[in-house]
Amino acid sequence: MSGLSRGLSRRLVLGSAVALAACEGRAKSQPALAPPLLKSLKDSATFPVGTCVQVSHLDQPLWVQLARAQCSQLTPEWEMKMEYILQPDGTYRFDRPDRIAAFAKANGQRLYCTTLVWYAQKPDAFVKLDESRVNFASAFDNYITTVVGRYRGQAVGWDVVNEAVAEDGEGWRQSLWADKLGDFDHMRRAFDLAKAADPHAVLFINDYNLESLPKKFDTFQRLVERLLKAGAPVGGLGCQSHLAADLPGGAMTRTLQALARFGLPIHVSELDVSLSRVERRFAPRAELERGQAALYTETAEAFAGLPEAQRFALTLWGLRDKDSWLRGENAADAPAPFNDDGWPKDAAHALSDGLSAGLYGNAKPRR
Ligand code: 9MR
């Protein structure tokens, strides 16, 4: 698409968002539109920039306008997980994940999917299964084969194993899956099944606190090595990146560079920067906001500095503050790049600066 037609189509999108906002009867004093950044996030980057999404967002014209303008990839936030898909009686429901997949396709955005194996989810349908390993294993196999197969050809990647490593770095987490199918074998099995169901999707192992807990990070890397050595088709490494605003500078850069040593694509898969989950609880808010902006820049710039083939995508876990899961934990948190009304915060400009580092040969960002 030429610059001219892109500008034109963006104006059309903005125009229709104005009309929709008017239909919604928004108060005049409320900002109706997110003012554009100098350049959108997706246009600032040489790699896909994503956000998580819930079906409820698709009915909000302002969210739709923001996500279309800023993002080239979508990850269903929870409606592609077992908690939604798998019913207590063992049947599957795909209405909402299908709707998100259709939205992504209609808007020319990539679809990334999370998650297949997660210690935190043990739906009734599995818990209730017969104790025999055979039934359990075939239900596990069927779930992965069916769900991955359904989005074959559209999903660019899957979080196959999510959050497998213990927080203290002492080995791997216990889970229903590990109990029934083996600590290591259930992971290996999930990768093999996902590969068979969609040979083209990039298959990730994904985890969090890798930048802040050295022992956990070490165990994560050992697990990756072991999976690769066993021949598991691990195609990429996911670094969730739920950061605290007072994380010391340099940690994210070191983490991404260490991950890059595996030579696999890297996904910054769930980036947000909390102002509440900080150690320096009494730090002035403005100082934390500066820390937040600096971390958005550092993460994007470090990512942009990875070898091209390893820059899978950078995904935000919430575009606007009010979209964030962290609001449920602390109503005063404001972890996203855009505020509740969809206006770019300093964090959005900082993120854009970091993303642009890739466009200009890793030149230093503006601020
Ligand atoms: O943000 C997600 C929230 O809406 C869901 O209720 C929750 C359970 O499905 O998962 C949240 O996302 C998590 C992600 O899948 C894995 N890393 C941590 C995220 C925040 O809890």
Short mmCIF file of C-alpha atoms and ligand atoms in Angstrom, two decimals:
data_model
loop_
_atom_site.label_atom_id
_atom_site.label_comp_id
_atom_site.label_asym_id
_atom_site.label_seq_id
_atom_site.Cartn_x
_atom_site.Cartn_y
_atom_site.Cartn_z
CA MET A 1 0.00 0.00 0.00
CA SER A 2 1.42 3.43 -0.91
CA GLY A 3 1.99 6.08 1.73
CA LEU A 4 -0.79 8.11 0.13
CA SER A 5 -3.40 5.39 0.17
CA ARG A 6 -2.36 4.35 3.67
CA GLY A 7 -2.88 7.94 4.83
CA LEU A 8 -6.21 8.02 3.07
CA SER A 9 -7.46 4.78 4.53
CA ARG A 10 -6.37 5.87 7.99
CA ARG A 11 -8.36 9.07 7.59
CA LEU A 12 -11.35 7.00 6.58
CA VAL A 13 -10.93 4.82 9.67
CA LEU A 14 -10.61 7.88 11.87
CA GLY A 15 -13.65 9.43 10.22
CA SER A 16 -15.79 6.38 10.80
CA ALA A 17 -14.60 6.21 14.40
CA VAL A 18 -15.79 9.80 14.90
CA ALA A 19 -19.20 8.87 13.56
CA LEU A 20 -19.36 5.77 15.73
CA ALA A 21 -18.30 7.68 18.81
CA ALA A 22 -21.09 10.17 18.11
CA CYS A 23 -23.57 7.29 17.82
CA GLU A 24 -22.40 6.02 21.18
CA GLY A 25 -23.49 9.38 22.62
CA ARG A 26 -20.17 10.18 24.25
CA ALA A 27 -20.05 13.37 26.30
CA LYS A 28 -18.44 16.26 24.41
CA SER A 29 -15.76 16.73 27.05
CA GLN A 30 -14.52 13.18 26.61
CA PRO A 31 -11.83 12.66 24.01
CA ALA A 32 -13.43 10.73 21.18
CA LEU A 33 -10.25 9.65 19.44
CA ALA A 34 -6.76 8.61 20.23
CA PRO A 35 -4.60 11.33 18.72
CA PRO A 36 -2.11 9.66 16.46
CA LEU A 37 1.48 9.19 17.45
CA LEU A 38 3.88 10.73 14.96
CA LYS A 39 3.94 7.25 13.55
CA SER A 40 1.75 4.32 14.64
CA LEU A 41 3.43 1.60 16.65
CA LYS A 42 3.18 -0.92 13.83
CA ASP A 43 4.67 1.54 11.35
CA SER A 44 7.49 2.35 13.75
CA ALA A 45 8.67 -1.26 13.80
CA THR A 46 10.35 -3.65 11.40
CA PHE A 47 8.49 -6.56 13.06
CA PRO A 48 4.87 -7.27 14.05
CA VAL A 49 3.47 -5.31 17.01
CA GLY A 50 0.56 -6.98 18.74
CA THR A 51 -1.97 -6.67 21.49
CA CYS A 52 -4.10 -9.10 23.41
CA VAL A 53 -7.81 -8.95 22.67
CA GLN A 54 -11.11 -10.11 24.12
CA VAL A 55 -14.32 -10.49 22.14
CA SER A 56 -15.86 -7.67 24.18
CA HIS A 57 -13.27 -5.28 22.65
CA LEU A 58 -14.52 -6.01 19.17
CA ASP A 59 -17.79 -4.29 20.02
CA GLN A 60 -16.01 -1.12 21.16
CA PRO A 61 -15.43 1.14 18.15
CA LEU A 62 -12.68 3.11 19.86
CA TRP A 63 -10.75 -0.03 20.78
CA VAL A 64 -11.19 -1.30 17.23
CA GLN A 65 -9.91 1.98 15.82
CA LEU A 66 -6.89 1.94 18.13
CA ALA A 67 -6.01 -1.70 17.51
CA ARG A 68 -6.34 -1.34 13.75
CA ALA A 69 -4.18 1.75 13.70
CA GLN A 70 -1.46 0.50 16.06
CA CYS A 71 -1.23 -3.28 15.78
CA SER A 72 -0.43 -5.86 13.17
CA GLN A 73 -0.98 -8.93 15.35
CA LEU A 74 -3.63 -10.10 17.85
CA THR A 75 -3.49 -12.65 20.68
CA PRO A 76 -6.78 -13.76 22.27
CA GLU A 77 -6.29 -12.84 25.93
CA TRP A 78 -8.24 -15.81 27.38
CA GLU A 79 -10.82 -17.01 24.89
CA MET A 80 -8.37 -19.35 23.10
CA LYS A 81 -7.53 -21.09 26.39
CA MET A 82 -8.96 -24.30 27.78
CA GLU A 83 -10.96 -22.30 30.29
CA TYR A 84 -13.11 -21.07 27.42
CA ILE A 85 -12.86 -23.75 24.76
CA LEU A 86 -13.27 -26.92 26.81
CA GLN A 87 -16.71 -27.48 28.34
CA PRO A 88 -17.27 -29.54 31.50
CA ASP A 89 -18.86 -32.29 29.41
CA GLY A 90 -15.79 -32.51 27.21
CA THR A 91 -17.20 -30.66 24.19
CA TYR A 92 -15.46 -27.68 22.63
CA ARG A 93 -16.79 -24.22 21.87
CA PHE A 94 -15.16 -22.03 19.28
CA ASP A 95 -17.58 -19.15 18.83
CA ARG A 96 -15.42 -16.48 20.45
CA PRO A 97 -12.01 -17.65 19.27
CA ASP A 98 -13.47 -17.92 15.76
CA ARG A 99 -14.77 -14.37 16.02
CA ILE A 100 -11.34 -13.06 17.00
CA ALA A 101 -9.70 -15.05 14.22
CA ALA A 102 -12.18 -13.63 11.70
CA PHE A 103 -11.57 -10.09 12.97
CA ALA A 104 -7.81 -10.51 12.61
CA LYS A 105 -8.22 -11.85 9.08
CA ALA A 106 -10.62 -9.07 8.06
CA ASN A 107 -8.14 -6.48 9.30
CA GLY A 108 -5.01 -8.02 7.84
CA GLN A 109 -3.59 -8.76 11.30
CA ARG A 110 -1.64 -11.87 12.25
CA LEU A 111 -3.25 -14.26 14.74
CA TYR A 112 -1.13 -15.57 17.62
CA CYS A 113 -2.63 -18.12 19.99
CA THR A 114 -2.21 -18.85 23.68
CA THR A 115 -2.13 -21.37 25.29
CA LEU A 116 -2.20 -25.17 25.12
CA VAL A 117 -0.53 -26.45 28.27
CA TRP A 118 -0.71 -24.24 31.34
CA TYR A 119 -0.31 -25.45 34.91
CA ALA A 120 -2.92 -22.87 35.99
CA GLN A 121 -5.71 -24.46 33.98
CA LYS A 122 -7.15 -27.86 34.79
CA PRO A 123 -10.69 -27.92 33.44
CA ASP A 124 -13.36 -30.18 34.86
CA ALA A 125 -13.46 -32.23 31.68
CA PHE A 126 -9.91 -33.39 32.37
CA VAL A 127 -10.12 -33.54 36.13
CA LYS A 128 -13.12 -35.83 35.87
CA LEU A 129 -11.52 -38.18 33.41
CA ASP A 130 -10.96 -41.76 34.31
CA GLU A 131 -7.74 -42.31 36.22
CA SER A 132 -6.36 -44.47 33.45
CA ARG A 133 -3.48 -42.83 31.65
CA VAL A 134 -4.83 -43.94 28.29
CA ASN A 135 -8.06 -41.97 28.49
CA PHE A 136 -6.35 -38.94 29.86
CA ALA A 137 -3.66 -39.03 27.22
CA SER A 138 -6.11 -39.42 24.37
CA ALA A 139 -8.20 -36.48 25.62
CA PHE A 140 -5.03 -34.37 25.88
CA ASP A 141 -3.97 -35.39 22.39
CA ASN A 142 -7.41 -34.73 20.99
CA TYR A 143 -7.58 -31.27 22.54
CA ILE A 144 -4.27 -30.13 21.07
CA THR A 145 -4.89 -31.71 17.69
CA THR A 146 -8.38 -30.24 17.36
CA VAL A 147 -7.63 -26.72 18.61
CA VAL A 148 -4.37 -26.25 16.76
CA GLY A 149 -5.82 -27.87 13.65
CA ARG A 150 -8.76 -25.47 13.63
CA TYR A 151 -6.51 -22.42 13.16
CA ARG A 152 -4.00 -24.16 10.92
CA GLY A 153 -3.05 -21.88 8.10
CA GLN A 154 -4.00 -18.75 10.03
CA ALA A 155 -2.23 -18.91 13.40
CA VAL A 156 1.35 -17.74 13.02
CA GLY A 157 2.31 -19.29 16.33
CA TRP A 158 1.18 -20.93 19.55
CA ASP A 159 2.25 -20.81 23.16
CA VAL A 160 2.45 -24.57 23.54
CA VAL A 161 3.84 -24.67 27.06
CA ASN A 162 3.15 -21.72 29.31
CA GLU A 163 4.84 -20.92 32.64
CA ALA A 164 6.39 -24.34 33.20
CA VAL A 165 9.21 -23.17 35.48
CA ALA A 166 8.83 -22.80 39.26
CA GLU A 167 9.05 -19.25 40.56
CA ASP A 168 12.02 -20.07 42.81
CA GLY A 169 13.80 -21.73 39.88
CA GLU A 170 13.78 -25.09 41.68
CA GLY A 171 12.72 -27.19 38.74
CA TRP A 172 9.36 -27.20 37.01
CA ARG A 173 5.88 -26.58 38.31
CA GLN A 174 3.60 -29.37 39.39
CA SER A 175 0.43 -29.61 37.36
CA LEU A 176 -2.33 -31.97 36.38
CA TRP A 177 -0.52 -32.46 33.07
CA ALA A 178 2.78 -33.31 34.74
CA ASP A 179 1.10 -35.67 37.21
CA LYS A 180 -0.72 -37.63 34.54
CA LEU A 181 1.70 -37.56 31.63
CA GLY A 182 5.09 -36.97 33.19
CA ASP A 183 7.05 -33.86 34.18
CA PHE A 184 8.95 -33.65 30.93
CA ASP A 185 6.96 -35.96 28.69
CA HIS A 186 3.78 -33.89 28.73
CA MET A 187 5.70 -30.90 27.34
CA ARG A 188 7.44 -32.93 24.70
CA ARG A 189 4.17 -34.58 23.75
CA ALA A 190 2.38 -31.22 23.44
CA PHE A 191 5.06 -29.86 21.09
CA ASP A 192 4.94 -32.97 18.92
CA LEU A 193 1.16 -32.91 18.68
CA ALA A 194 1.03 -29.20 17.89
CA LYS A 195 3.64 -29.66 15.17
CA ALA A 196 1.67 -32.45 13.57
CA ALA A 197 -1.53 -30.38 13.73
CA ASP A 198 0.03 -27.29 12.15
CA PRO A 199 3.52 -27.72 10.71
CA HIS A 200 3.80 -24.02 9.83
CA ALA A 201 2.90 -22.38 13.14
CA VAL A 202 5.92 -21.41 15.24
CA LEU A 203 5.70 -23.26 18.55
CA PHE A 204 6.74 -21.38 21.67
CA ILE A 205 7.62 -22.04 25.24
CA ASN A 206 6.59 -18.94 27.15
CA ASP A 207 7.36 -17.69 30.67
CA TYR A 208 7.49 -14.61 32.90
CA ASN A 209 9.82 -12.95 35.41
CA LEU A 210 12.76 -14.09 33.30
CA GLU A 211 14.23 -10.59 33.57
CA SER A 212 13.87 -10.33 37.35
CA LEU A 213 14.51 -13.84 38.74
CA PRO A 214 17.95 -15.11 37.67
CA LYS A 215 17.49 -18.63 39.00
CA LYS A 216 14.14 -18.99 37.26
CA PHE A 217 15.70 -17.70 34.04
CA ASP A 218 18.50 -20.20 34.35
CA THR A 219 16.06 -23.08 34.84
CA PHE A 220 14.02 -21.83 31.87
CA GLN A 221 17.11 -21.92 29.66
CA ARG A 222 18.04 -25.41 30.86
CA LEU A 223 14.51 -26.57 30.04
CA VAL A 224 14.75 -25.12 26.54
CA GLU A 225 18.07 -26.90 26.05
CA ARG A 226 16.60 -30.16 27.22
CA LEU A 227 13.54 -29.89 24.98
CA LEU A 228 15.69 -29.09 21.96
CA LYS A 229 18.09 -31.91 22.75
CA ALA A 230 15.17 -34.32 22.97
CA GLY A 231 14.10 -33.21 19.49
CA ALA A 232 10.96 -31.31 20.57
CA PRO A 233 9.89 -28.91 17.81
CA VAL A 234 10.33 -25.78 19.91
CA GLY A 235 10.36 -22.99 17.35
CA GLY A 236 10.52 -19.89 19.52
CA LEU A 237 10.98 -18.45 22.98
CA GLY A 238 8.37 -16.29 24.66
CA CYS A 239 9.38 -13.68 27.20
CA GLN A 240 6.12 -12.43 28.69
CA SER A 241 7.66 -9.24 30.11
CA HIS A 242 5.18 -8.25 32.79
CA LEU A 243 7.52 -5.61 34.17
CA ALA A 244 7.49 -3.45 37.28
CA ALA A 245 8.24 0.24 36.67
CA ASP A 246 11.25 0.13 39.00
CA LEU A 247 12.96 -2.81 37.29
CA PRO A 248 16.57 -1.65 36.95
CA GLY A 249 17.60 -0.54 33.48
CA GLY A 250 19.57 -3.12 31.52
CA ALA A 251 17.74 -6.22 32.78
CA MET A 252 15.43 -6.50 29.77
CA THR A 253 18.27 -5.99 27.31
CA ARG A 254 20.38 -8.66 28.97
CA THR A 255 17.46 -11.08 29.05
CA LEU A 256 16.57 -10.70 25.38
CA GLN A 257 20.23 -11.00 24.38
CA ALA A 258 20.66 -14.15 26.46
CA LEU A 259 17.54 -15.69 24.92
CA ALA A 260 18.77 -14.79 21.46
CA ARG A 261 21.79 -17.07 21.96
CA PHE A 262 19.53 -20.03 21.20
CA GLY A 263 19.17 -18.69 17.67
CA LEU A 264 15.37 -19.09 17.75
CA PRO A 265 12.71 -16.42 17.12
CA ILE A 266 11.86 -14.41 20.24
CA HIS A 267 8.39 -13.15 21.19
CA VAL A 268 7.99 -10.39 23.77
CA SER A 269 4.60 -11.87 24.33
CA GLU A 270 2.76 -9.96 27.09
CA LEU A 271 4.47 -6.63 27.66
CA ASP A 272 3.11 -4.25 30.30
CA VAL A 273 4.82 -2.09 32.93
CA SER A 274 3.05 -1.90 36.27
CA LEU A 275 3.19 1.22 38.44
CA SER A 276 1.83 -0.77 41.40
CA ARG A 277 3.84 -3.98 41.47
CA VAL A 278 6.96 -2.07 42.44
CA GLU A 279 9.42 -2.59 45.23
CA ARG A 280 9.76 1.16 45.77
CA ARG A 281 6.19 1.54 46.98
CA PHE A 282 6.65 5.12 48.15
CA ALA A 283 8.34 6.43 45.04
CA PRO A 284 6.53 9.44 43.56
CA ARG A 285 4.12 8.48 40.79
CA ALA A 286 5.86 10.75 38.27
CA GLU A 287 9.13 8.95 38.91
CA LEU A 288 7.48 5.58 38.33
CA GLU A 289 5.92 6.88 35.13
CA ARG A 290 9.37 7.90 33.93
CA GLY A 291 10.62 4.42 34.79
CA GLN A 292 7.68 2.95 32.89
CA ALA A 293 8.44 4.98 29.79
CA ALA A 294 12.14 4.09 29.98
CA LEU A 295 11.30 0.37 30.19
CA TYR A 296 8.99 0.56 27.19
CA THR A 297 11.81 2.17 25.24
CA GLU A 298 14.46 -0.26 26.47
CA THR A 299 12.37 -3.36 25.74
CA ALA A 300 11.43 -2.24 22.24
CA GLU A 301 14.93 -1.07 21.44
CA ALA A 302 16.54 -4.26 22.70
CA PHE A 303 14.04 -6.26 20.68
CA ALA A 304 14.63 -4.15 17.58
CA GLY A 305 18.35 -4.84 18.02
CA LEU A 306 17.97 -8.63 17.71
CA PRO A 307 18.88 -10.30 14.44
CA GLU A 308 16.02 -9.86 11.99
CA ALA A 309 15.09 -13.54 11.80
CA GLN A 310 14.68 -13.63 15.59
CA ARG A 311 12.25 -10.71 15.87
CA PHE A 312 9.02 -12.71 15.91
CA ALA A 313 6.79 -10.01 17.44
CA LEU A 314 6.35 -7.65 20.35
CA THR A 315 2.91 -7.95 21.95
CA LEU A 316 1.31 -5.59 24.47
CA TRP A 317 -0.84 -7.14 27.18
CA GLY A 318 -3.43 -4.39 26.94
CA LEU A 319 -3.44 -1.29 24.76
CA ARG A 320 -5.31 0.99 27.19
CA ASP A 321 -4.90 1.06 30.95
CA LYS A 322 -8.50 0.02 31.42
CA ASP A 323 -7.97 -3.06 29.27
CA SER A 324 -5.27 -4.40 31.56
CA TRP A 325 -5.63 -7.46 33.78
CA LEU A 326 -3.57 -5.53 36.34
CA ARG A 327 -6.51 -3.19 36.98
CA GLY A 328 -8.22 -6.14 38.66
CA GLU A 329 -5.37 -6.33 41.12
CA ASN A 330 -5.00 -2.59 41.71
CA ALA A 331 -7.53 -0.09 40.36
CA ALA A 332 -4.89 2.67 40.43
CA ASP A 333 -2.45 0.85 38.18
CA ALA A 334 -1.82 2.28 34.72
CA PRO A 335 0.47 -0.23 32.98
CA ALA A 336 -0.39 0.28 29.31
CA PRO A 337 0.93 2.70 26.67
CA PHE A 338 -2.49 4.33 26.10
CA ASN A 339 -4.75 5.81 28.76
CA ASP A 340 -8.35 4.81 29.42
CA ASP A 341 -9.57 7.01 26.59
CA GLY A 342 -7.06 5.63 24.13
CA TRP A 343 -4.76 8.67 24.18
CA PRO A 344 -1.04 7.94 23.98
CA LYS A 345 0.76 8.40 27.28
CA ASP A 346 4.46 9.17 27.51
CA ALA A 347 4.81 5.40 27.59
CA ALA A 348 3.37 5.16 24.05
CA HIS A 349 5.78 7.75 22.70
CA ALA A 350 8.62 6.01 24.52
CA LEU A 351 7.59 2.67 23.05
CA SER A 352 7.41 4.18 19.59
CA ASP A 353 10.92 5.58 20.04
CA GLY A 354 12.25 2.17 20.99
CA LEU A 355 10.50 0.45 18.09
CA SER A 356 11.90 3.02 15.66
CA ALA A 357 15.42 2.10 16.70
CA GLY A 358 15.11 -0.82 14.27
CA LEU A 359 14.06 1.42 11.40
CA TYR A 360 17.04 3.71 11.71
CA GLY A 361 19.79 1.16 12.17
CA ASN A 362 19.58 1.16 15.95
CA ALA A 363 20.07 4.91 16.20
CA LYS A 364 19.48 6.28 19.68
CA PRO A 365 15.84 7.13 20.29
CA ARG A 366 14.64 10.72 20.55
CA ARG A 367 14.20 10.82 24.33
O1 9MR B 1 -4.89 -11.25 31.13
C1 9MR B 1 -5.44 -12.55 31.20
C2 9MR B 1 -6.73 -12.52 31.99
O2 9MR B 1 -7.70 -11.74 31.31
C3 9MR B 1 -7.25 -13.94 32.18
O3 9MR B 1 -8.38 -13.92 33.05
C4 9MR B 1 -6.17 -14.82 32.79
C5 9MR B 1 -6.62 -16.27 32.87
O4 9MR B 1 -6.88 -16.75 31.59
O5 9MR B 1 -4.98 -14.77 32.02
C6 9MR B 1 -4.45 -13.48 31.87
O6 9MR B 1 -3.30 -13.52 31.05
C7 9MR B 1 -2.18 -14.20 31.60
C8 9MR B 1 -1.47 -14.91 30.46
O7 9MR B 1 -2.34 -15.77 29.78
C9 9MR B 1 -0.26 -15.66 30.98
N1 9MR B 1 0.64 -14.78 31.68
C10 9MR B 1 0.04 -13.99 32.74
C11 9MR B 1 -1.17 -13.22 32.22
C12 9MR B 1 -1.78 -12.38 33.34
O8 9MR B 1 -2.28 -13.19 34.34
#
